[in-house]
CSV table of C-alpha atoms in Angstrom, one decimal:
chain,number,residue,atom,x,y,z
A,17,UNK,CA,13.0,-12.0,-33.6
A,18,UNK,CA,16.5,-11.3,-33.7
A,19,UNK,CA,17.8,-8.9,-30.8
A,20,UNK,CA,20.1,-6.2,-31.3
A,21,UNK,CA,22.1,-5.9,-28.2
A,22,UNK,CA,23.3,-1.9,-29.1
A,23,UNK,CA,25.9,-1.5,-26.6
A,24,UNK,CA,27.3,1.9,-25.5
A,25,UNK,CA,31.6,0.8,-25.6
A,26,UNK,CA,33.0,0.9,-22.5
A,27,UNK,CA,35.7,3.8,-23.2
A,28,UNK,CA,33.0,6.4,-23.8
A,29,UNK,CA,30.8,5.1,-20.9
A,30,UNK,CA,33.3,5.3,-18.6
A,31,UNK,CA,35.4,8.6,-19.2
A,32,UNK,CA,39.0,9.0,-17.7
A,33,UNK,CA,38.9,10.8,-14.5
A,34,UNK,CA,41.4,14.0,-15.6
A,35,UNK,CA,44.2,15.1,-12.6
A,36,UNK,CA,43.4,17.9,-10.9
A,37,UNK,CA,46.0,20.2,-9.2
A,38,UNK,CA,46.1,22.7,-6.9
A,39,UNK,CA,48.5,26.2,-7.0
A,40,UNK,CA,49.1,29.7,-6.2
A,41,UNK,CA,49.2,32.4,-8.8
A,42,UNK,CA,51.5,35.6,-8.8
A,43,UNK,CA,48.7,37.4,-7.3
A,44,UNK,CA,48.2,34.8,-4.0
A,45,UNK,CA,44.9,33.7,-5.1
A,46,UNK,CA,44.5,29.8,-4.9
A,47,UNK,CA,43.7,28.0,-8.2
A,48,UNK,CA,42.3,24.6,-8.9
A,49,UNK,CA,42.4,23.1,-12.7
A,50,UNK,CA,42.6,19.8,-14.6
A,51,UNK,CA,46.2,21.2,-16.2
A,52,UNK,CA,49.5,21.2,-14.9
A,53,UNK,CA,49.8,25.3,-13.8
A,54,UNK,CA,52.0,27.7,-15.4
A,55,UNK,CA,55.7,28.4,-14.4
A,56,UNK,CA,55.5,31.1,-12.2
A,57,UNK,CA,53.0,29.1,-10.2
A,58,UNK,CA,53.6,28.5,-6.3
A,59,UNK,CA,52.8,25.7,-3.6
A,60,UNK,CA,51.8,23.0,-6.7
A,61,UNK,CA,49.9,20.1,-5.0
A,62,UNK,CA,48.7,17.6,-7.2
A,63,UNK,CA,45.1,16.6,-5.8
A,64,UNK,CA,43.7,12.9,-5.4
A,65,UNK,CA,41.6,11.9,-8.2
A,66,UNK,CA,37.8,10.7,-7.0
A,67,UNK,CA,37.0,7.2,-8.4
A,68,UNK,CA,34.8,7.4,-11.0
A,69,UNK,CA,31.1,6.2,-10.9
A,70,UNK,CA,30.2,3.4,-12.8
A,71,UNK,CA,28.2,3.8,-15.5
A,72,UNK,CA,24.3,2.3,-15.5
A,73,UNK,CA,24.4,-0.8,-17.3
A,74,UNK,CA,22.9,0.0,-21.0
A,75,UNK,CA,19.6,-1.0,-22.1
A,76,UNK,CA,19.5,-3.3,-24.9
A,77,UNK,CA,17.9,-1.3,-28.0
A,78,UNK,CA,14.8,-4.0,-28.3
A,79,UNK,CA,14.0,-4.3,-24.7
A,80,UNK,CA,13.4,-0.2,-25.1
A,81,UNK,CA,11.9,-0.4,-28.2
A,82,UNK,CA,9.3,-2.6,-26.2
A,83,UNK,CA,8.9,-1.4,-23.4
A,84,UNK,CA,8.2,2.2,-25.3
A,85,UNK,CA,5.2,0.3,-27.3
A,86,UNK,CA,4.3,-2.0,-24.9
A,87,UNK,CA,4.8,-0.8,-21.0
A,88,UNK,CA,4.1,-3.2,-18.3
A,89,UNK,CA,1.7,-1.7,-15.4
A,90,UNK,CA,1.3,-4.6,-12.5
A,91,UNK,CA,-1.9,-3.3,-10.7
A,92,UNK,CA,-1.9,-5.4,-6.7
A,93,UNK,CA,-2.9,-4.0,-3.8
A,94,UNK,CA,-1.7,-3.9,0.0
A,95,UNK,CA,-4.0,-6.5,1.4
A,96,UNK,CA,-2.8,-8.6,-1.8
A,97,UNK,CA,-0.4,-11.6,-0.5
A,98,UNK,CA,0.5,-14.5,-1.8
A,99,UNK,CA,-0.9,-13.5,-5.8
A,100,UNK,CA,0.6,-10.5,-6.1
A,101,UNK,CA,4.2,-11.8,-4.6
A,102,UNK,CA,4.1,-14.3,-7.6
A,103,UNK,CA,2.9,-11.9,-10.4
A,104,UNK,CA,5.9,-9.2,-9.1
A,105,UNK,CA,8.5,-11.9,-8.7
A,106,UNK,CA,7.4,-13.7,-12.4
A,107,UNK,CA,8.0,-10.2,-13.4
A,108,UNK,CA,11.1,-10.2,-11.9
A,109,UNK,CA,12.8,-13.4,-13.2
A,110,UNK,CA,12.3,-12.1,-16.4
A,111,UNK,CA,13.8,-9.3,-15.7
A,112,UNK,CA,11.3,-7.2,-16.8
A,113,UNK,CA,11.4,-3.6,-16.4
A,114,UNK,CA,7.3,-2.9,-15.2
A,115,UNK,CA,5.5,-0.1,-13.2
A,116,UNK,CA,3.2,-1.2,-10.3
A,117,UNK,CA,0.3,0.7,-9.0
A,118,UNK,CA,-1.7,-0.1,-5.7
A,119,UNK,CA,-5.3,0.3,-5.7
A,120,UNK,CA,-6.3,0.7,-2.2
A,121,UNK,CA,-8.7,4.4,-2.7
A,122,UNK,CA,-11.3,5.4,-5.3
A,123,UNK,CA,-9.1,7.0,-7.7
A,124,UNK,CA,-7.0,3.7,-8.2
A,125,UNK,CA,-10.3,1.7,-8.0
A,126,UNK,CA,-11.2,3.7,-11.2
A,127,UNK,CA,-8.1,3.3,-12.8
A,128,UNK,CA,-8.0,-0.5,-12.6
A,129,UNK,CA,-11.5,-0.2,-13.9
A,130,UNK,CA,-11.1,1.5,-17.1
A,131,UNK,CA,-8.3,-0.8,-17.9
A,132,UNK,CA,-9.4,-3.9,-17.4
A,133,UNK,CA,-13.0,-3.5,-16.7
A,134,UNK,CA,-13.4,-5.1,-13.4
A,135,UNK,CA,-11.6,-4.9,-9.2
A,136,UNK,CA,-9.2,-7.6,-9.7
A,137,UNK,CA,-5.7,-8.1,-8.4
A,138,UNK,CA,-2.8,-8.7,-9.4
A,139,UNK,CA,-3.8,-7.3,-12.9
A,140,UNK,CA,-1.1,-7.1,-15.5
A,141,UNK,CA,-1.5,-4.7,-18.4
A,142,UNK,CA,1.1,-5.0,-21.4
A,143,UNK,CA,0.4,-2.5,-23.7
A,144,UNK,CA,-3.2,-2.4,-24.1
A,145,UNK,CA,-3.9,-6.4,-23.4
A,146,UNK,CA,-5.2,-7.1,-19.6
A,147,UNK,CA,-4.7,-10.4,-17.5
A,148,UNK,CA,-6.9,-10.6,-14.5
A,149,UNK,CA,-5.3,-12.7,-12.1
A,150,UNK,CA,-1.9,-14.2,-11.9
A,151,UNK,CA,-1.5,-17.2,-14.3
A,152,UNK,CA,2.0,-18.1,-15.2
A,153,UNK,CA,1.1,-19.4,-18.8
A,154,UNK,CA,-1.2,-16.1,-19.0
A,155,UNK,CA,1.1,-13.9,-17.5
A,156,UNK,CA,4.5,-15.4,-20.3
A,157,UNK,CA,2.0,-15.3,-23.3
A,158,UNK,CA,1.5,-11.3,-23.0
A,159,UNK,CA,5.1,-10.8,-22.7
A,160,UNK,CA,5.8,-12.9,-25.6
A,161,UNK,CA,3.1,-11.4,-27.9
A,162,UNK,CA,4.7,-8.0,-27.3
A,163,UNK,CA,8.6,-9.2,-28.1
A,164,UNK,CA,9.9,-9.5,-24.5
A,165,UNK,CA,12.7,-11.2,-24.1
A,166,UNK,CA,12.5,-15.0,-22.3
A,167,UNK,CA,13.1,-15.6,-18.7
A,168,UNK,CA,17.6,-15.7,-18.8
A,169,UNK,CA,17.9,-13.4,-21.7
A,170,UNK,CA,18.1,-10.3,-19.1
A,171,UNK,CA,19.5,-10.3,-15.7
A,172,UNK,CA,16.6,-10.6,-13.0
A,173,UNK,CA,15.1,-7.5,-11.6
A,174,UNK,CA,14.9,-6.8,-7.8
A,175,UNK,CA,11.9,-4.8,-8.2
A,176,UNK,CA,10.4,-5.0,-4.5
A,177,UNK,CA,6.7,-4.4,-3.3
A,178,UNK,CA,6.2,-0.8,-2.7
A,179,UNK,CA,5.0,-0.9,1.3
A,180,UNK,CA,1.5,0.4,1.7
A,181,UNK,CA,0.8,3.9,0.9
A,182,UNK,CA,0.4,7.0,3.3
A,183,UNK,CA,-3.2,6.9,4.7
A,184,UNK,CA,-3.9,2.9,3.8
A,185,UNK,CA,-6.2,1.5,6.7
A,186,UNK,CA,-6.3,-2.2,6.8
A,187,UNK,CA,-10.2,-3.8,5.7
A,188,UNK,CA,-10.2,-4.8,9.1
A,189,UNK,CA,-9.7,-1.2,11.2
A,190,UNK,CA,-11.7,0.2,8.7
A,191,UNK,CA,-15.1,1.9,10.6
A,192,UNK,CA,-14.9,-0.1,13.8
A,193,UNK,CA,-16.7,0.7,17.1
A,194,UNK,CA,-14.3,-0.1,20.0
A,195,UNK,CA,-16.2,-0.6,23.2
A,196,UNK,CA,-15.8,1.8,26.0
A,197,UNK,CA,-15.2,0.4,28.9
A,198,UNK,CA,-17.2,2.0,32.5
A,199,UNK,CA,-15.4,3.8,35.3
A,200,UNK,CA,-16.5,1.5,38.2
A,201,UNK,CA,-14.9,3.7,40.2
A,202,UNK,CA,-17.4,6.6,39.2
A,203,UNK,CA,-20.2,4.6,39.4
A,204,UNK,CA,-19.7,3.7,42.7
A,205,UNK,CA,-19.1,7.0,44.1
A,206,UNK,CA,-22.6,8.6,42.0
A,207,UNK,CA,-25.0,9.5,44.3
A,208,UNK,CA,-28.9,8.8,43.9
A,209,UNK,CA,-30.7,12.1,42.2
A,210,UNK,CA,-33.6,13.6,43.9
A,211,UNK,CA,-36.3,11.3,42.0
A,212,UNK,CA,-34.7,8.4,42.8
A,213,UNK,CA,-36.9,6.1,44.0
A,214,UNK,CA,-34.2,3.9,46.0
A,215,UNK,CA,-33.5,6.4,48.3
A,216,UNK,CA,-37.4,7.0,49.7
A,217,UNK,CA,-37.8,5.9,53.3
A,218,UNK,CA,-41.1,5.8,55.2
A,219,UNK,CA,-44.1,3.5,57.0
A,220,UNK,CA,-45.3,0.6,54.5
A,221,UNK,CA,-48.3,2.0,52.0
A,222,UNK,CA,-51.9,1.2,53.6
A,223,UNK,CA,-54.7,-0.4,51.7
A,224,UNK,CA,-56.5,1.6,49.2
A,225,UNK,CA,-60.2,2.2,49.1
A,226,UNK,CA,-60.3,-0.5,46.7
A,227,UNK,CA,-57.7,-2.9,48.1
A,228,UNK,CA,-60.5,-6.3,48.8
A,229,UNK,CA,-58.5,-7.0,51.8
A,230,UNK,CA,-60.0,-4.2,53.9
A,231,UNK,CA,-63.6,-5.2,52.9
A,232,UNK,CA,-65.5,-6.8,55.9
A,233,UNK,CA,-69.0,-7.8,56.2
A,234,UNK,CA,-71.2,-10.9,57.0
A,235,UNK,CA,-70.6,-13.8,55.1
A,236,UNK,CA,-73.0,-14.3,52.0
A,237,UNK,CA,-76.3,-16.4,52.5
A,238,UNK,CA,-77.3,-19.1,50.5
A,239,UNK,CA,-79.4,-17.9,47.2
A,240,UNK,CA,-82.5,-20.0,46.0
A,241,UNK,CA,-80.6,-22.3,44.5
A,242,UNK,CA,-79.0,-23.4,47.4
A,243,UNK,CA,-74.7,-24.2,47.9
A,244,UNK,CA,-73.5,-27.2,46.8
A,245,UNK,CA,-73.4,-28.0,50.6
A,246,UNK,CA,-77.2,-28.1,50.5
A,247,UNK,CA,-77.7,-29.9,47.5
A,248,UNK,CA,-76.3,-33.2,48.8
């Protein structure tokens, strides 16, 4: 593919910063224009000219040709480390111009889904072709197939990770019980209740009816068949 580096020249990107001068009219009122006043005009002060802005560098006319067919989504996530660092910075070296979107809620978890069919990051979408998962090889053959220009062809992005979004709770403060711990103090000072049995004082309970160790009587006698005392 041969590139066509269309660039905007200089002299019209950067337009001359006109003098502008300041003056008095006949009438007392204070003027400001870009051309040296009339005459007649009073108190002429010739006003410091602000340095010009410089001009965004242009885009080459097949990188946004590209990128208009084929735009480059990087789907990651906040708890996403290590993978989605190398997807952004492969991205990056390439200078590639890319949009990233983190799924962290349901309405992101859909999105990923109906564009690559599964909850997988880093995803990169080019165009309509998905990789799930950063793959370097992967990762160059998408942006090849769509036209984009080689890793030193473009000056390297700085593209940074985004920061996790307004209401992002980490996986693992997500619906967790924290303990609560007692007042010691209060339990200490609570008093027994009216039914509470550890606060009952009195004589020690006396047998029952049926308690054996208040039956007396004479001892048993010896049945027909004698004790084993008898039968020796």
């Amino acid at each position: 593919m041969i590139w066509r580096w269309l660039l905007v020249p200089l002299a019209l990107a950067l337009p001359a910063q006109a003098q502008q001068y300041q003056w008095t009219d006949d009438r007392g009122v204070v003027r400001f224009s870009d051309t040296p006043p009339p005459a007649g005009a009073k108190n002429v002060r010739k006003l410091s000219a602000a340095p010009a802005k410089p001009a965004p560098a242009p885009v080459p006319y097949e990188l946004a040709r590209v990128q208009k067919d084929f735009p480059v989504t990087l789907y990651t996530s906040p708890s996403c480390k290590e993978g989605c660092e190398l997807a952004r910075a492969a991205l990056n070296k390439r200078g590639i111009p890319f949009k990233e979107v983190q799924v962290w809620n349901p309405e992101t978890n859909e999105e990923l889904k109906s564009v690559s069919g599964a909850l997988e990051v880093p995803t990169l979408l080019v165009g309509r072709s998905v990789q799930r998962g950063y793959q370097p090889e992967a990762f160059d053959s998408l942006l090849d197939s769509a036209g984009y220009p080689k890793a030193g062809v473009l000056p390297p992005g700085k593209q940074a990770s985004p920061g996790a979004p307004e209401g992002y709770v980490p996986p693992g403060e997500r619906d967790v019980a924290k303990p609560v711990e007692a007042d010691a103090s209060a339990a200490a000072q609570a008093k027994p209740g009216p039914y509470d049995p550890s606060g009952l004082k009195g004589a020690p309970p006396k047998p029952g009816i049926y308690d054996p160790s208040s039956l007396q009587g004479p001892p048993p006698k010896p049945g027909i068949y004698g004790t084993p005392a008898e039968s020796k």
